[in-house]
Coordinates of C-alpha atoms and ligand atoms in Angstrom, one line a residue:
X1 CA 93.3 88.2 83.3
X2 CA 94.4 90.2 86.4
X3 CA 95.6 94.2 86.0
X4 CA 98.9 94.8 86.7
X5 CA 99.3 98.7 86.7
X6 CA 99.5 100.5 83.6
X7 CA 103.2 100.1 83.0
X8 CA 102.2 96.3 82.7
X9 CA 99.5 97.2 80.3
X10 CA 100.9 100.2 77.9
X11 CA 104.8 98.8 78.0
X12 CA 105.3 99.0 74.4
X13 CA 104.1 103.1 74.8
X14 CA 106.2 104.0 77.3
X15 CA 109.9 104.8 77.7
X16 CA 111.3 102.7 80.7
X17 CA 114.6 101.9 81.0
X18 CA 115.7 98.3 79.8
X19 CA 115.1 95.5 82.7
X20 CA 113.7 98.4 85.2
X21 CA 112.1 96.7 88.0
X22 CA 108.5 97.7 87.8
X23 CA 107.0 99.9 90.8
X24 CA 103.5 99.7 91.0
X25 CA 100.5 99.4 92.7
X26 CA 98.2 98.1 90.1
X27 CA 96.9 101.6 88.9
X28 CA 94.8 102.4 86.0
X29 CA 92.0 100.3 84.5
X30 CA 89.5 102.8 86.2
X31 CA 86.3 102.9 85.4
X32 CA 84.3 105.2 83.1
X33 CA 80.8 105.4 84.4
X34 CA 77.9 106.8 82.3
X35 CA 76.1 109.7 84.2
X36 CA 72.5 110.1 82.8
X37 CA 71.2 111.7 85.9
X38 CA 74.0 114.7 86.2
X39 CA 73.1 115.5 82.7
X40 CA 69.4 115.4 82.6
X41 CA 69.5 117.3 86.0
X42 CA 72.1 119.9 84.1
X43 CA 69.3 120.4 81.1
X44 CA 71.7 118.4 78.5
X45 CA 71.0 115.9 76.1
X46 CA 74.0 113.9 75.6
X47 CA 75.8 111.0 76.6
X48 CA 78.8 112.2 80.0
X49 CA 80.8 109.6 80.5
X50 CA 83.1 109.9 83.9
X51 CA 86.4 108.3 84.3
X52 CA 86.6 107.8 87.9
X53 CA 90.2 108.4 88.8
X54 CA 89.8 108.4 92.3
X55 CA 89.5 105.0 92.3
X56 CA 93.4 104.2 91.6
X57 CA 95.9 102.9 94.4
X58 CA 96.3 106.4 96.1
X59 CA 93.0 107.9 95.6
X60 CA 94.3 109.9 92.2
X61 CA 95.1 110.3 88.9
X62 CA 99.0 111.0 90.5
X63 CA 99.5 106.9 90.6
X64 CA 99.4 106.7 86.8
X65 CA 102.4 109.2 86.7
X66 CA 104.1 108.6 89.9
X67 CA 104.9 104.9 88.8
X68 CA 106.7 105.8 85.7
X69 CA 109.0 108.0 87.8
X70 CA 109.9 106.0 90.9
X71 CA 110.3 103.2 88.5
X72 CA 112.7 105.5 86.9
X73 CA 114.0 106.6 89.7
X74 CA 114.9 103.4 91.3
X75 CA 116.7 102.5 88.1
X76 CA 119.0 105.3 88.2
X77 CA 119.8 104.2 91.9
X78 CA 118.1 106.8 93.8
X79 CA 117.7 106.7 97.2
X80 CA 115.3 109.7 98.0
X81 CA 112.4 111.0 95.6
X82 CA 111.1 114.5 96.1
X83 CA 108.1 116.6 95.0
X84 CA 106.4 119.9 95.3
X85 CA 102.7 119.0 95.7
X86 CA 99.2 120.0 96.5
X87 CA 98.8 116.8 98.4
X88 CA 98.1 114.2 95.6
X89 CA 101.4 113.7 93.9
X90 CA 101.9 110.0 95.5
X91 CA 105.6 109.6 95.6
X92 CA 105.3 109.1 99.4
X93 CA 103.2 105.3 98.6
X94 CA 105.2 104.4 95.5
X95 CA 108.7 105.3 97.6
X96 CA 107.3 103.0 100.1
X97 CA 106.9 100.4 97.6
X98 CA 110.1 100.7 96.4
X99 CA 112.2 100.7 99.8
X100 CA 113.3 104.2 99.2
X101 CA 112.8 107.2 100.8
X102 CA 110.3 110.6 100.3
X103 CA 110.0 113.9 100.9
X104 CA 107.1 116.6 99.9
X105 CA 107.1 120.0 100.0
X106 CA 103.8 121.4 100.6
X107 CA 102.2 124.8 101.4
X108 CA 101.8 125.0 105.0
X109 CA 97.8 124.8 106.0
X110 CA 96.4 124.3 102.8
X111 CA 96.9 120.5 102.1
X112 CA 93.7 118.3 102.4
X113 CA 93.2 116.9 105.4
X114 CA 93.1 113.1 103.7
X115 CA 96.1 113.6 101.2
X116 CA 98.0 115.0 105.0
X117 CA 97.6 111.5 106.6
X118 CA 98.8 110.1 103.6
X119 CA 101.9 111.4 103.4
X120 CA 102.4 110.9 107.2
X121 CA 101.3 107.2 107.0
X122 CA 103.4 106.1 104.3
X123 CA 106.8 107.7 106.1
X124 CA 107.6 111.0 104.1
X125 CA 109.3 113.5 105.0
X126 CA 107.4 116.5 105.2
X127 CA 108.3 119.9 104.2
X128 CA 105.5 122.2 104.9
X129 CA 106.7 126.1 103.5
X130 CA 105.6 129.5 104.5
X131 CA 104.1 129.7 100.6
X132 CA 102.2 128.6 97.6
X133 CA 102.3 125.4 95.6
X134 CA 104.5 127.8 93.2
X135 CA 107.2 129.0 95.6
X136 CA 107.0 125.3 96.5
X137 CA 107.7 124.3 93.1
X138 CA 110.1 126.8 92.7
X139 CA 112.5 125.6 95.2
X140 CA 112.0 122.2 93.8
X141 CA 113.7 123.5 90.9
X142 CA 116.8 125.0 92.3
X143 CA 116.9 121.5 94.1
X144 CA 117.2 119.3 90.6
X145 CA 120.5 119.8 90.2
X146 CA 121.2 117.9 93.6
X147 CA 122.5 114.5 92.7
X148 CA 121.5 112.5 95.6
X149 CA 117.5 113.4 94.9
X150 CA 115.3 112.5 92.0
X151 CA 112.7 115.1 91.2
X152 CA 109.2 113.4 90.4
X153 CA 107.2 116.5 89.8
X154 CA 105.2 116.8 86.5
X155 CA 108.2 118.7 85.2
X156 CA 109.7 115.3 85.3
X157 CA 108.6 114.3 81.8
X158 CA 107.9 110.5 82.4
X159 CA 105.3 111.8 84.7
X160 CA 103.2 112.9 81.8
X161 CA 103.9 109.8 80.1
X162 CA 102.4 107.7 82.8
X163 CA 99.4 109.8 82.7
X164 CA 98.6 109.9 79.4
X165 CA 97.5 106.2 79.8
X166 CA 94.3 107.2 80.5
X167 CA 93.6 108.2 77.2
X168 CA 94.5 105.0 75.8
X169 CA 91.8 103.4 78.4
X170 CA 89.0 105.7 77.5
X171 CA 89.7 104.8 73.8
X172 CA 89.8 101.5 74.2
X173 CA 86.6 101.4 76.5
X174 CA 84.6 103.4 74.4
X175 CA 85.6 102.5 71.1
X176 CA 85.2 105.2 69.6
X177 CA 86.5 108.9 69.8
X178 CA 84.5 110.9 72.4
X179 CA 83.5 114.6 71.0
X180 CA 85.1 116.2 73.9
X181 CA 87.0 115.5 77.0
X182 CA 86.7 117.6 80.0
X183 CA 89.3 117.9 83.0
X184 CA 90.3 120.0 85.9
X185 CA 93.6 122.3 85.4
X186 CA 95.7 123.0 87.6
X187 CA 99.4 123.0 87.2
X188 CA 98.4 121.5 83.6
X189 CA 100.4 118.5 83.6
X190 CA 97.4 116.1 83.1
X191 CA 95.5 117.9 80.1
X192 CA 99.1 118.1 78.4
X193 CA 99.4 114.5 78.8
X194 CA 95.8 113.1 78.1
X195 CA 96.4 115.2 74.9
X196 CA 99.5 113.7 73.8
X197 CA 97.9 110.6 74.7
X198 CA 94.8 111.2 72.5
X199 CA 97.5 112.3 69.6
X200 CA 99.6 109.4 70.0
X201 CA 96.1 107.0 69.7
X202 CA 94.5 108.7 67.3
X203 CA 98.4 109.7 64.9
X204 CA 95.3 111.3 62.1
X205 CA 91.4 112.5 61.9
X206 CA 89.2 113.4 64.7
X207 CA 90.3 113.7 68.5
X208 CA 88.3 114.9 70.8
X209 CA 88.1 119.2 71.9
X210 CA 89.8 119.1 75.0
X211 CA 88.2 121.8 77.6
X212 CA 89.7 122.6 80.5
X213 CA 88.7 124.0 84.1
X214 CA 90.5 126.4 86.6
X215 CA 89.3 128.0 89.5
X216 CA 88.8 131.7 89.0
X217 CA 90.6 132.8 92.0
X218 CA 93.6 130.5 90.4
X219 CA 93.0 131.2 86.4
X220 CA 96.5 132.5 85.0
X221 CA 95.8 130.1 81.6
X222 CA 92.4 132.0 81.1
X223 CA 93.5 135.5 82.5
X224 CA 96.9 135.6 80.1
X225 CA 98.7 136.3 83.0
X226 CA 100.5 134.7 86.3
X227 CA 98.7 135.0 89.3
X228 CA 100.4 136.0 92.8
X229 CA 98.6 135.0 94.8
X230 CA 95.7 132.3 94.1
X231 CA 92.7 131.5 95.5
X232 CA 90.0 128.9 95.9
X233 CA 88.5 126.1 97.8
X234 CA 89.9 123.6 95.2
X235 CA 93.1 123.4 97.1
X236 CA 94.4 120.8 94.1
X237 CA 94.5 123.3 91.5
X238 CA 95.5 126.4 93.6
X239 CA 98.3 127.0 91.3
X240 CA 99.1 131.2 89.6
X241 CA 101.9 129.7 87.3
X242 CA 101.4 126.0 85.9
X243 CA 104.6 124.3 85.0
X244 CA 103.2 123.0 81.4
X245 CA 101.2 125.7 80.9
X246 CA 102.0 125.9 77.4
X247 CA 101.2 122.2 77.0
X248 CA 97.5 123.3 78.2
X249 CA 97.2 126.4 75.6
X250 CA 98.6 124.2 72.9
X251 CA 95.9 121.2 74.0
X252 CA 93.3 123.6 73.7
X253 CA 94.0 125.6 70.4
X254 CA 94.9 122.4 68.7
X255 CA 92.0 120.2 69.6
X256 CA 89.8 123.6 69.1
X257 CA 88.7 123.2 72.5
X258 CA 88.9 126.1 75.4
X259 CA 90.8 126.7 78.8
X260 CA 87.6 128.6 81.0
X261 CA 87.5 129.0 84.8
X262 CA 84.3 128.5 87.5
X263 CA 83.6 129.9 90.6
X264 CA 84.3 128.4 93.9
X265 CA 80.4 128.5 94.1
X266 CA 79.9 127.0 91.2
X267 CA 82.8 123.8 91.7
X268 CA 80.7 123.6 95.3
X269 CA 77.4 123.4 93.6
X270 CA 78.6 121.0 91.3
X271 CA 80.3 118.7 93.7
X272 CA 76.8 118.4 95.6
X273 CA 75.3 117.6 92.5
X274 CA 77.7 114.8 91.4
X275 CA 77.8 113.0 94.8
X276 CA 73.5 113.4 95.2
X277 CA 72.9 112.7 91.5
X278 CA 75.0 110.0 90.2
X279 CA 76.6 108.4 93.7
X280 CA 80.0 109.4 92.7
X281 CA 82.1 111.7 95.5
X282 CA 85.0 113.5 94.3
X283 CA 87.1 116.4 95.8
X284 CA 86.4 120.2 95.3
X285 CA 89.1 120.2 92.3
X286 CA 87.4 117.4 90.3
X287 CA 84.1 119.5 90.4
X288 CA 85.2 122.0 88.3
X289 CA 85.0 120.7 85.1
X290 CA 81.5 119.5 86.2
X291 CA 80.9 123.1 87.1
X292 CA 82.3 123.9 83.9
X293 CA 79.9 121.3 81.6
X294 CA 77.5 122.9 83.2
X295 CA 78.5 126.1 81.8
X296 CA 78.9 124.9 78.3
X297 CA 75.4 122.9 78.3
X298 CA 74.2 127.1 79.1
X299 CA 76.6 128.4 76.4
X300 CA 74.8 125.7 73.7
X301 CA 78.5 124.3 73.2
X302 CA 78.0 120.8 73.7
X303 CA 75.6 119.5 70.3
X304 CA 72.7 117.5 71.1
X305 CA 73.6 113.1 70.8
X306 CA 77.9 114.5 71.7
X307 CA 79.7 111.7 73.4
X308 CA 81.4 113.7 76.3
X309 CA 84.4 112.3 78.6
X310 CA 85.5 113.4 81.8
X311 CA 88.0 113.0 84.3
X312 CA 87.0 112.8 88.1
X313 CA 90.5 113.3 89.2
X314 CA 90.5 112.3 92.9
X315 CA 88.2 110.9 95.4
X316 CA 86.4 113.1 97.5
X317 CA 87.4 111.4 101.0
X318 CA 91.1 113.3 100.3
X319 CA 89.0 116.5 102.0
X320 CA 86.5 115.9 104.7
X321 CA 86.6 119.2 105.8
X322 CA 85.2 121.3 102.7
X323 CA 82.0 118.6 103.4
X324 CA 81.9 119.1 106.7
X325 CA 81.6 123.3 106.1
X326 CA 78.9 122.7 103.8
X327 CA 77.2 120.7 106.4
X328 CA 77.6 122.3 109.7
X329 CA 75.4 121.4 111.5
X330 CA 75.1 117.6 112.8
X331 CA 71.8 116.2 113.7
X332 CA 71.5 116.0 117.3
X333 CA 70.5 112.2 118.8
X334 CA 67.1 111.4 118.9
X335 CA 65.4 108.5 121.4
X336 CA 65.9 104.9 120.0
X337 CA 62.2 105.1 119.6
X338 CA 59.7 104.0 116.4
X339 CA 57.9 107.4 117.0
X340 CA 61.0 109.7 117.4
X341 CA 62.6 108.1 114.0
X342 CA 59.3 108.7 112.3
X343 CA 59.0 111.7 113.8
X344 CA 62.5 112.7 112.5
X345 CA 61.7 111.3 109.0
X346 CA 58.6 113.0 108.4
X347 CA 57.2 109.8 108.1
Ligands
AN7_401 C1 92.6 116.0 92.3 O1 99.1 117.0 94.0 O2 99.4 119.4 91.5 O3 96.6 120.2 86.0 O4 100.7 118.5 93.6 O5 95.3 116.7 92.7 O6 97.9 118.1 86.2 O7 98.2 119.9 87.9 C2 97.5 118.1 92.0 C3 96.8 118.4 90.9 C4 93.4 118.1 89.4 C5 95.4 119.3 88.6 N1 92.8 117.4 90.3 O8 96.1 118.5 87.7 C6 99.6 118.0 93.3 C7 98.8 118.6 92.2 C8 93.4 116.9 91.4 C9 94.7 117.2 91.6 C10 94.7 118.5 89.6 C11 95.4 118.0 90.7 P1 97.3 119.2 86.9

């Protein structure tokens, strides 16, 4: 049978108004690819299974939340959806869908150059501010109360409702309860809801330790504290003061599982080693919990035989650029010649 988008598939687990009219673009159902390479070439001895959310409608795990809330949306009649954003949160696509208009407030100059065109393309209305993602997300807040607008950030709690559906597929692919799940953190709306997924699937006995990743120029879950002014390459999870995180720190102690950060060197190293190692390309965000396994394989945290999930949270064709920086230098043309290619092979 065909997908239909994870509304389609997880109905009877959702909240949705009564006769809503479904917005979707056939999300979810991604897949979860073992990764025997990355872990042998890490020094680990267990089984990594990646769930590849960069493959949904919009290139992120955004489409299983954004869904939920312009379907929402649209059934409370609302003609213009905004959101704060890094560059993933989708509302621009799904508005399209819907016939309704979008606008996203981003910080100015530090929005991926793919996730930029995307927005453009799909006919939102861009608010690039002289700030972060939290002064963004602050002025989102004051705007709530407008009653022409529907707010679709992760504060919005159907967002985390939609996302928690990936859970449910990891279950349900498996068939079985992974030891662990690792994720990226940023403003903590996704670990809050894969863990109230996991607890909704799993009501008693064993769920898996949730671990989660920051950057640790942009660590306030790990440091204890706000920070003012944060810092890395992982423009998606540049974020001082995470909106649910309590939702994190309560994922974390509960499941006996750990918010840590990584270096920017560390996500880079990572992300080189995912794309040569197992094929799969991600953006800078999405390597930090692969940074981070790495870590734990070092710490001796992760048990010989585990059964480890991850989520690859967006494809790495969002953010050229950070390739291109680690690449700099092009090869330049050689002469359409068998000896100059062999020559340039080594051959
Ligand atoms: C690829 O687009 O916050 O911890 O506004 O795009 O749920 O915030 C993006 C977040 C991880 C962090 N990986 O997830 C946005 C935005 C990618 C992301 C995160 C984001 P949360």
């Amino acid at each position: 049978m065909s997908w239909g988008g994870i509304i389609h598939a997880f109905r009877d687990r959702l909240p949705l108004p009564a006769n809503a009219k479904v917005i979707t673009l056939c999300e979810g159902n991604t897949p979860l690819l073992p990764a025997p390479r990355l872990v042998a070439a890490m020094g680990g001895d267990f089984d990594l299974r990646l769930k590849y959310e960069g493959l949904n409608p919009t290139a992120s795990f955004k489409d299983r939340g954004m869904t939920m809330a312009v379907t929402h949306a649209v059934a409370k009649g609302a003609k213009l959806v905004i959101c704060a954003s890094t560059g993933n949160t989708s509302a621009s696509a799904y508005a399209a869908r819907a016939g309704i208009s979008s606008a996203v407030i981003i910080p100015a100059g530090k929005i991926a150059l793919g996730k930029l065109t995307q927005a453009l393309i799909h006919g939102a209305k861009l608010l690039p501010i002289s700030g972060n993602f939290d002064d963004a997300l602050n002025l989102i807040r004051q705007m709530s109360n407008l009653k022409e607008v529907e707010v679709v950030n992760s504060i919005n709690p159907v967002r985390i409702e939609g996302q928690k559906t990936a859970s449910f597929e990891i279950l349900e692919t498996l068939g079985q309860t992974p030891d662990f799940h690792f994720l990226p953190v940023g403003n903590a709306g996704n670990i809050t809801a894969y863990w109230k997924g996991f607890c909704e699937a799993i009501p008693q006995g064993r769920r898996p330790r949730m671990f989660g990743w920051q950057a640790a120029g942009a660590a306030p879950l790990v440091d204890g504290h706000p920070v003012k002014d944060p810092q890395t390459i992982a423009t998606a999870i540049r974020i001082g003061n995470p909106a649910s995180g309590s939702g994190a720190l309560t994922a974390a102690k509960d499941s006996n599982g750990r918010i840590d950060k990584v270096t920017d060197q560390e996500i880079l190293s990572a992300y080189q080693l995912l794309a040569q190692t197992e094929g799969i390309f991600v953006e800078p965000a999405c390597a930090a919990p692969v940074a981070g396994l790495r870590k734990a394989i070092a710490a001796g945290w992760i048990p010989k035989g585990s059964l480890v999930s991850m989520t690859l949270t967006g494809h790495g064709l969002k953010d050229p650029d950070t390739v291109l920086s680690l690449f700099p230098n092009a090869p330049s043309p050689i002469a359409p010649t068998l000896d100059a290619a062999r020559k340039a092979l080594g051959l």
